[in-house]
mmCIF file of C-alpha atoms in Angstrom:
data_model
loop_
_atom_site.group_PDB
_atom_site.id
_atom_site.type_symbol
_atom_site.label_atom_id
_atom_site.label_comp_id
_atom_site.label_asym_id
_atom_site.label_seq_id
_atom_site.Cartn_x
_atom_site.Cartn_y
_atom_site.Cartn_z
ATOM 1 C CA MET J 1 -56.695 -84.725 243.773
ATOM 2 C CA HIS J 2 -56.447 -86.341 240.425
ATOM 3 C CA LEU J 3 -53.719 -89.383 240.395
ATOM 4 C CA TYR J 4 -52.343 -91.509 237.840
ATOM 5 C CA GLN J 5 -53.750 -94.940 238.813
ATOM 6 C CA GLY J 6 -52.286 -98.449 238.272
ATOM 7 C CA ASP J 7 -54.043 -101.278 236.960
ATOM 8 C CA SER J 8 -55.220 -102.595 240.391
ATOM 9 C CA ASP J 9 -56.674 -99.527 241.788
ATOM 10 C CA PRO J 10 -60.309 -99.750 242.775
ATOM 11 C CA LEU J 11 -63.110 -97.500 242.062
ATOM 12 C CA SER J 12 -63.726 -94.765 244.385
ATOM 13 C CA ALA J 13 -67.045 -94.271 246.316
ATOM 14 C CA LYS J 14 -68.039 -91.911 243.467
ATOM 15 C CA GLY J 15 -67.209 -94.503 240.906
ATOM 16 C CA LEU J 16 -69.079 -96.992 242.634
ATOM 17 C CA ALA J 17 -72.254 -95.055 242.657
ATOM 18 C CA GLN J 18 -71.653 -94.133 239.001
ATOM 19 C CA GLY J 19 -71.320 -97.901 238.245
ATOM 20 C CA GLN J 20 -74.722 -98.579 239.943
ATOM 21 C CA ILE J 21 -76.365 -96.041 237.910
ATOM 22 C CA LEU J 22 -74.853 -97.277 234.749
ATOM 23 C CA ALA J 23 -76.254 -100.711 235.566
ATOM 24 C CA LYS J 24 -79.616 -99.483 236.075
ATOM 25 C CA ARG J 25 -79.223 -97.551 232.677
ATOM 26 C CA PHE J 26 -78.680 -100.809 230.847
ATOM 27 C CA HIS J 27 -81.763 -102.451 232.360
ATOM 28 C CA THR J 28 -83.689 -101.873 229.085
ATOM 29 C CA ILE J 29 -80.528 -101.895 226.713
ATOM 30 C CA PRO J 30 -79.797 -105.294 225.160
ATOM 31 C CA ILE J 31 -76.597 -106.786 225.797
ATOM 32 C CA ASP J 32 -75.461 -110.077 224.606
ATOM 33 C CA LEU J 33 -71.813 -110.139 225.565
ATOM 34 C CA ILE J 34 -69.759 -107.817 228.019
ATOM 35 C CA LEU J 35 -66.142 -107.366 227.558
ATOM 36 C CA SER J 36 -64.178 -105.503 230.079
ATOM 37 C CA SER J 37 -60.411 -104.396 230.454
ATOM 38 C CA ARG J 38 -58.826 -106.426 232.942
ATOM 39 C CA TYR J 39 -57.976 -103.231 235.246
ATOM 40 C CA GLY J 40 -59.853 -103.089 238.618
ATOM 41 C CA ARG J 41 -61.962 -100.181 237.909
ATOM 42 C CA ALA J 42 -63.285 -101.402 234.464
ATOM 43 C CA MET J 43 -63.931 -104.905 236.075
ATOM 44 C CA GLN J 44 -65.967 -103.415 238.916
ATOM 45 C CA THR J 45 -68.116 -101.538 236.550
ATOM 46 C CA ALA J 46 -68.601 -104.300 234.253
ATOM 47 C CA LYS J 47 -69.561 -106.642 237.198
ATOM 48 C CA MET J 48 -72.188 -104.388 238.272
ATOM 49 C CA VAL J 49 -73.972 -104.412 234.743
ATOM 50 C CA ALA J 50 -73.080 -108.075 234.450
ATOM 51 C CA ASP J 51 -75.071 -108.703 237.592
ATOM 52 C CA ALA J 52 -77.805 -106.637 236.491
ATOM 53 C CA LYS J 53 -78.063 -108.442 233.059
ATOM 54 C CA HIS J 54 -77.055 -111.943 234.586
ATOM 55 C CA LEU J 55 -74.386 -112.006 232.006
ATOM 56 C CA PRO J 56 -70.738 -113.172 232.613
ATOM 57 C CA VAL J 57 -67.874 -110.750 231.976
ATOM 58 C CA GLN J 58 -65.042 -111.606 229.574
ATOM 59 C CA ILE J 59 -61.673 -109.980 229.946
ATOM 60 C CA GLU J 60 -60.606 -108.044 226.864
ATOM 61 C CA ASP J 61 -56.760 -107.432 227.188
ATOM 62 C CA LEU J 62 -56.460 -105.264 223.841
ATOM 63 C CA MET J 63 -58.755 -102.689 225.750
ATOM 64 C CA VAL J 64 -56.556 -101.868 228.877
ATOM 65 C CA GLU J 65 -55.666 -98.306 229.444
ATOM 66 C CA ARG J 66 -52.642 -96.681 227.863
ATOM 67 C CA ARG J 67 -49.490 -97.828 229.971
ATOM 68 C CA TRP J 68 -47.984 -94.550 231.098
ATOM 69 C CA PRO J 69 -44.020 -94.632 232.399
ATOM 70 C CA LYS J 70 -44.382 -96.419 235.753
ATOM 71 C CA GLU J 71 -43.047 -93.413 237.633
ATOM 72 C CA LEU J 72 -46.349 -91.533 237.055
ATOM 73 C CA GLU J 73 -48.413 -94.190 239.155
ATOM 74 C CA GLY J 74 -49.765 -92.701 242.095
ATOM 75 C CA ARG J 75 -48.522 -89.178 241.294
ATOM 76 C CA ARG J 76 -50.537 -86.104 241.238
ATOM 77 C CA VAL J 77 -51.451 -84.979 237.591
ATOM 78 C CA SER J 78 -50.648 -81.323 238.546
ATOM 79 C CA ASP J 79 -47.064 -82.268 240.014
ATOM 80 C CA ALA J 80 -44.785 -79.830 237.855
ATOM 81 C CA SER J 81 -42.231 -82.811 237.159
ATOM 82 C CA ILE J 82 -45.113 -84.892 235.769
ATOM 83 C CA GLN J 83 -46.305 -82.052 233.711
ATOM 84 C CA GLU J 84 -42.717 -81.774 232.124
ATOM 85 C CA LEU J 85 -42.573 -85.548 231.527
ATOM 86 C CA ARG J 86 -46.186 -85.365 229.925
ATOM 87 C CA THR J 87 -45.074 -82.340 227.446
ATOM 88 C CA LEU J 88 -42.072 -84.356 226.639
ATOM 89 C CA LEU J 89 -43.916 -87.530 225.862
ATOM 90 C CA LYS J 90 -46.637 -85.629 223.755
ATOM 91 C CA GLU J 91 -43.596 -83.849 221.740
ATOM 92 C CA LYS J 92 -41.976 -87.088 221.080
ATOM 93 C CA GLU J 93 -45.133 -88.649 220.076
ATOM 94 C CA LEU J 94 -45.226 -86.505 217.194
ATOM 95 C CA SER J 95 -41.651 -85.916 216.221
ATOM 96 C CA ASP J 96 -40.004 -89.523 216.983
ATOM 97 C CA PRO J 97 -42.811 -92.196 217.392
ATOM 98 C CA GLN J 98 -40.329 -94.685 218.254
ATOM 99 C CA TRP J 99 -38.868 -92.888 221.100
ATOM 100 C CA ARG J 100 -39.521 -94.120 224.692
ATOM 101 C CA HIS J 101 -38.846 -92.759 227.955
ATOM 102 C CA SER J 102 -39.042 -95.858 229.878
ATOM 103 C CA ASN J 103 -41.697 -98.639 229.956
ATOM 104 C CA GLU J 104 -44.755 -96.633 228.509
ATOM 105 C CA GLU J 105 -46.808 -97.434 225.395
ATOM 106 C CA ARG J 106 -46.552 -95.164 222.499
ATOM 107 C CA TYR J 107 -49.625 -93.770 220.620
ATOM 108 C CA ILE J 108 -48.706 -96.318 217.713
ATOM 109 C CA ASP J 109 -48.857 -99.082 220.009
ATOM 110 C CA VAL J 110 -52.312 -98.218 221.458
ATOM 111 C CA ARG J 111 -53.563 -97.523 217.763
ATOM 112 C CA GLU J 112 -52.333 -101.029 216.827
ATOM 113 C CA ARG J 113 -54.327 -102.464 219.835
ATOM 114 C CA ALA J 114 -57.295 -100.683 218.832
ATOM 115 C CA ILE J 115 -56.939 -102.091 215.188
ATOM 116 C CA ARG J 116 -56.528 -105.400 216.412
ATOM 117 C CA PHE J 117 -59.815 -105.181 218.689
ATOM 118 C CA LEU J 118 -61.806 -104.006 215.822
ATOM 119 C CA GLU J 119 -61.026 -107.223 213.930
ATOM 120 C CA HIS J 120 -61.429 -109.153 217.003
ATOM 121 C CA ALA J 121 -64.944 -107.363 217.567
ATOM 122 C CA LYS J 122 -66.045 -108.244 214.076
ATOM 123 C CA THR J 123 -65.493 -111.811 214.797
ATOM 124 C CA LEU J 124 -67.584 -111.447 218.036
ATOM 125 C CA GLY J 125 -70.208 -109.574 216.062
ATOM 126 C CA GLU J 126 -71.049 -112.836 213.975
ATOM 127 C CA LYS J 127 -72.355 -114.360 217.339
ATOM 128 C CA HIS J 128 -73.440 -111.289 219.306
ATOM 129 C CA GLN J 129 -75.425 -108.402 218.259
ATOM 130 C CA ASN J 130 -75.016 -106.199 221.259
ATOM 131 C CA ILE J 131 -71.522 -105.929 222.901
ATOM 132 C CA LEU J 132 -70.786 -103.863 225.874
ATOM 133 C CA LEU J 133 -67.125 -102.772 226.034
ATOM 134 C CA VAL J 134 -65.884 -101.464 229.408
ATOM 135 C CA SER J 135 -62.583 -99.749 229.164
ATOM 136 C CA HIS J 136 -60.649 -96.581 229.680
ATOM 137 C CA ALA J 137 -61.057 -93.088 228.029
ATOM 138 C CA HIS J 138 -57.545 -92.844 226.313
ATOM 139 C CA VAL J 139 -57.759 -96.207 224.774
ATOM 140 C CA LEU J 140 -61.419 -95.506 223.902
ATOM 141 C CA LYS J 141 -60.426 -92.261 222.062
ATOM 142 C CA VAL J 142 -57.823 -94.155 220.171
ATOM 143 C CA LEU J 143 -60.453 -96.811 219.208
ATOM 144 C CA LEU J 144 -62.886 -94.137 218.210
ATOM 145 C CA SER J 145 -60.386 -92.324 216.126
ATOM 146 C CA VAL J 146 -59.336 -95.458 214.371
ATOM 147 C CA VAL J 147 -63.138 -96.132 213.632
ATOM 148 C CA ILE J 148 -63.769 -92.519 212.328
ATOM 149 C CA HIS J 149 -60.470 -91.834 210.313
ATOM 150 C CA GLY J 150 -59.222 -95.577 209.768
ATOM 151 C CA PRO J 151 -56.116 -97.741 210.742
ATOM 152 C CA ASP J 152 -53.561 -95.097 209.579
ATOM 153 C CA VAL J 153 -54.683 -92.186 211.714
ATOM 154 C CA SER J 154 -51.753 -90.338 212.684
ATOM 155 C CA ALA J 155 -50.736 -89.057 216.204
ATOM 156 C CA LYS J 156 -51.146 -85.463 215.074
ATOM 157 C CA LEU J 157 -54.662 -86.170 213.769
ATOM 158 C CA PHE J 158 -55.468 -87.983 216.926
ATOM 159 C CA ARG J 159 -53.959 -85.411 219.137
ATOM 160 C CA ASP J 160 -56.299 -82.919 217.472
ATOM 161 C CA ILE J 161 -59.314 -84.855 218.010
ATOM 162 C CA PHE J 162 -58.269 -86.177 221.560
ATOM 163 C CA TYR J 163 -59.600 -82.882 223.146
ATOM 164 C CA VAL J 164 -62.778 -82.809 220.928
ATOM 165 C CA ILE J 165 -64.160 -86.098 221.780
ATOM 166 C CA SER J 166 -65.546 -85.959 225.184
ATOM 167 C CA LEU J 167 -65.879 -89.203 227.323
ATOM 168 C CA HIS J 168 -66.967 -89.292 230.806
ATOM 169 C CA ASN J 169 -66.663 -92.025 233.441
ATOM 170 C CA THR J 170 -69.757 -94.439 232.802
ATOM 171 C CA GLY J 171 -70.658 -92.598 229.686
ATOM 172 C CA ILE J 172 -72.131 -94.519 226.685
ATOM 173 C CA THR J 173 -70.797 -94.322 223.427
ATOM 174 C CA VAL J 174 -72.456 -96.329 220.457
ATOM 175 C CA VAL J 175 -70.699 -97.596 217.674
ATOM 176 C CA GLU J 176 -72.529 -99.572 215.194
ATOM 177 C CA HIS J 177 -70.758 -101.798 212.481
ATOM 178 C CA ASP J 178 -72.507 -102.574 209.183
#
């Protein structure tokens, strides 16, 4: 049963097991700094790696998950009324990027956060060579889209590559900056 989760929802038993495996995977991978979304699931995951690496976790508010309309939280993704709302949100994202249903973030808002994070990461990169970012699939896909296609990547192009970029819970994606 896949639900829209809120920012304080904890990891499931499966998520906890995945986090422990991830911490073991980072045993031999150098990390100088750990950044994490403030969302509970990301923080729990980051803490498992941080404990294994004996490093603190720094909160990174620019990399929290995209905020969906509040009425989605706790609801099943498969719910027909939720599917209708998601279809409307996707349609409006392309046809009217300024439109809002309620309190959600639009693609352009998340893209702007990703751009700001990349600028921040460049500054962090002056002191830290290996930075681990623990975040969420949607915002990470926006971040990767900006890295690959630049800061003006459109909602349409993002949508085209959204389903091509495959990210899995506790998966590792490496981005190098020169």
